[in-house]
């Protein structure tokens, strides 16, 4: 006699993203209807648009939440953010600790607007104390809209999966023409060199990207060069660049 399989035991979704993305699975207990989910997404996007309206000259800084204050990479991110702030840029981060904290802290030290796009996670620390505007998101994808919509450049410091996710999504948007004149600047050449080698040796050699796609990648360890690249990008985005430099 063949035993009937037991019905799976459903667990309550641990995050709003799991509640959304795994809603059709019998092992996840849904808490909302699809109409309620769509309403929540719309409310979150509306909140972001309302809070960030008028933010036109900003740079998003990404990097690991696990790099503590005093670490050379943290202090370099703080310096880059401070230089950007002194040049009139607002700074946008994910609002958490580590490189995000360094970015918000450097912006505040320069007297620039410091914005944090915080995300609800069950296993991460809370927001850092250096945010002038702290927004809280349930969904990663609504948060990502704000990173791109209100920034004109990405500055990427060493980080893990989350940083790589944001990095490659931005490169895809640029490569496919969804955004224009939007530089992605990698800071800490020693950290990123292995990734660049792999991109050239594997993606480019196999014809999976074009040679011109490598032009999307800027790598530098110089804070002033970061500022200069951002300035050129803003000029192109706003139609004020002479095309020189």
Tab-separated table of C-alpha atoms in Angstrom, residues 134-231:
chain	number	residue	atom	x	y	z
A	134	UNK	CA	15.521	58.093	6.143
A	135	UNK	CA	13.019	56.221	3.987
A	136	UNK	CA	11.913	52.682	4.815
A	137	UNK	CA	11.014	50.142	2.124
A	138	UNK	CA	9.439	46.704	2.311
A	139	UNK	CA	10.359	45.652	-1.224
A	140	UNK	CA	13.797	45.597	-2.813
A	141	UNK	CA	12.479	46.485	-6.259
A	142	UNK	CA	10.660	49.645	-5.142
A	143	UNK	CA	13.809	50.725	-3.309
A	144	UNK	CA	15.931	50.108	-6.422
A	145	UNK	CA	13.746	52.477	-8.419
A	146	UNK	CA	14.709	55.282	-6.047
A	147	UNK	CA	18.434	54.523	-6.262
A	148	UNK	CA	18.377	55.026	-10.017
A	149	UNK	CA	15.635	57.627	-10.432
A	150	UNK	CA	17.178	60.198	-8.112
A	151	UNK	CA	20.882	59.629	-8.755
A	152	UNK	CA	23.029	60.466	-11.742
A	153	UNK	CA	25.900	58.093	-10.938
A	154	UNK	CA	26.724	55.014	-8.867
A	155	UNK	CA	29.888	54.779	-6.779
A	156	UNK	CA	30.584	51.184	-5.780
A	157	UNK	CA	32.895	50.181	-2.941
A	158	UNK	CA	33.799	46.606	-1.947
A	159	UNK	CA	30.762	44.571	-1.034
A	160	UNK	CA	29.024	41.223	-1.230
A	161	UNK	CA	25.985	39.836	-3.015
A	162	UNK	CA	23.799	42.892	-2.382
A	163	UNK	CA	26.421	45.242	-3.792
A	164	UNK	CA	26.966	43.005	-6.832
A	165	UNK	CA	23.218	42.844	-7.418
A	166	UNK	CA	22.918	46.631	-7.470
A	167	UNK	CA	26.072	46.906	-9.576
A	168	UNK	CA	25.019	44.537	-12.358
A	169	UNK	CA	21.450	45.806	-12.445
A	170	UNK	CA	22.780	49.316	-13.047
A	171	UNK	CA	25.120	48.081	-15.799
A	172	UNK	CA	22.201	46.319	-17.465
A	173	UNK	CA	20.093	49.495	-17.390
A	174	UNK	CA	22.947	51.431	-18.994
A	175	UNK	CA	23.825	48.781	-21.575
A	176	UNK	CA	20.195	48.477	-22.699
A	177	UNK	CA	19.682	52.231	-22.906
A	178	UNK	CA	17.191	52.513	-20.055
A	179	UNK	CA	19.348	55.279	-18.560
A	180	UNK	CA	21.898	57.450	-20.343
A	181	UNK	CA	25.226	59.044	-19.351
A	182	UNK	CA	25.081	57.210	-16.038
A	183	UNK	CA	28.579	56.236	-14.862
A	184	UNK	CA	29.293	53.303	-12.569
A	185	UNK	CA	32.488	54.032	-10.666
A	186	UNK	CA	34.370	51.235	-8.902
A	187	UNK	CA	36.497	52.399	-5.985
A	188	UNK	CA	39.339	50.185	-4.677
A	189	UNK	CA	41.060	48.860	-7.785
A	190	UNK	CA	42.736	46.002	-5.884
A	191	UNK	CA	39.351	44.633	-4.830
A	192	UNK	CA	37.733	44.880	-8.266
A	193	UNK	CA	40.686	43.797	-10.435
A	194	UNK	CA	39.727	40.102	-10.398
A	195	UNK	CA	36.196	40.912	-11.541
A	196	UNK	CA	37.513	43.073	-14.384
A	197	UNK	CA	39.894	40.314	-15.465
A	198	UNK	CA	37.003	37.840	-15.552
A	199	UNK	CA	34.810	40.244	-17.534
A	200	UNK	CA	37.555	40.702	-20.131
A	201	UNK	CA	38.751	37.086	-20.221
A	202	UNK	CA	35.348	35.435	-20.219
A	203	UNK	CA	32.528	37.790	-21.229
A	204	UNK	CA	34.429	39.787	-23.824
A	205	UNK	CA	36.509	36.907	-25.221
A	206	UNK	CA	33.402	34.749	-25.663
A	207	UNK	CA	31.513	37.574	-27.354
A	208	UNK	CA	28.957	37.816	-24.562
A	209	UNK	CA	29.498	41.578	-24.312
A	210	UNK	CA	30.865	44.095	-26.793
A	211	UNK	CA	34.176	45.907	-26.395
A	212	UNK	CA	32.291	49.187	-26.006
A	213	UNK	CA	30.520	47.753	-22.953
A	214	UNK	CA	33.824	47.962	-21.087
A	215	UNK	CA	33.519	51.737	-21.405
A	216	UNK	CA	30.704	51.541	-18.856
A	217	UNK	CA	33.235	50.617	-16.175
A	218	UNK	CA	35.258	53.304	-14.410
A	219	UNK	CA	37.779	52.276	-11.786
A	220	UNK	CA	39.710	54.679	-9.575
A	221	UNK	CA	41.118	55.089	-6.091
A	222	UNK	CA	41.097	58.896	-6.328
A	223	UNK	CA	38.249	60.795	-4.663
A	224	UNK	CA	38.745	63.819	-6.916
A	225	UNK	CA	38.455	61.636	-10.013
A	226	UNK	CA	35.174	60.251	-8.680
A	227	UNK	CA	33.864	63.803	-8.359
A	228	UNK	CA	35.101	64.733	-11.846
A	229	UNK	CA	33.384	61.726	-13.451
A	230	UNK	CA	30.137	62.584	-11.666
A	231	UNK	CA	30.385	66.218	-12.740
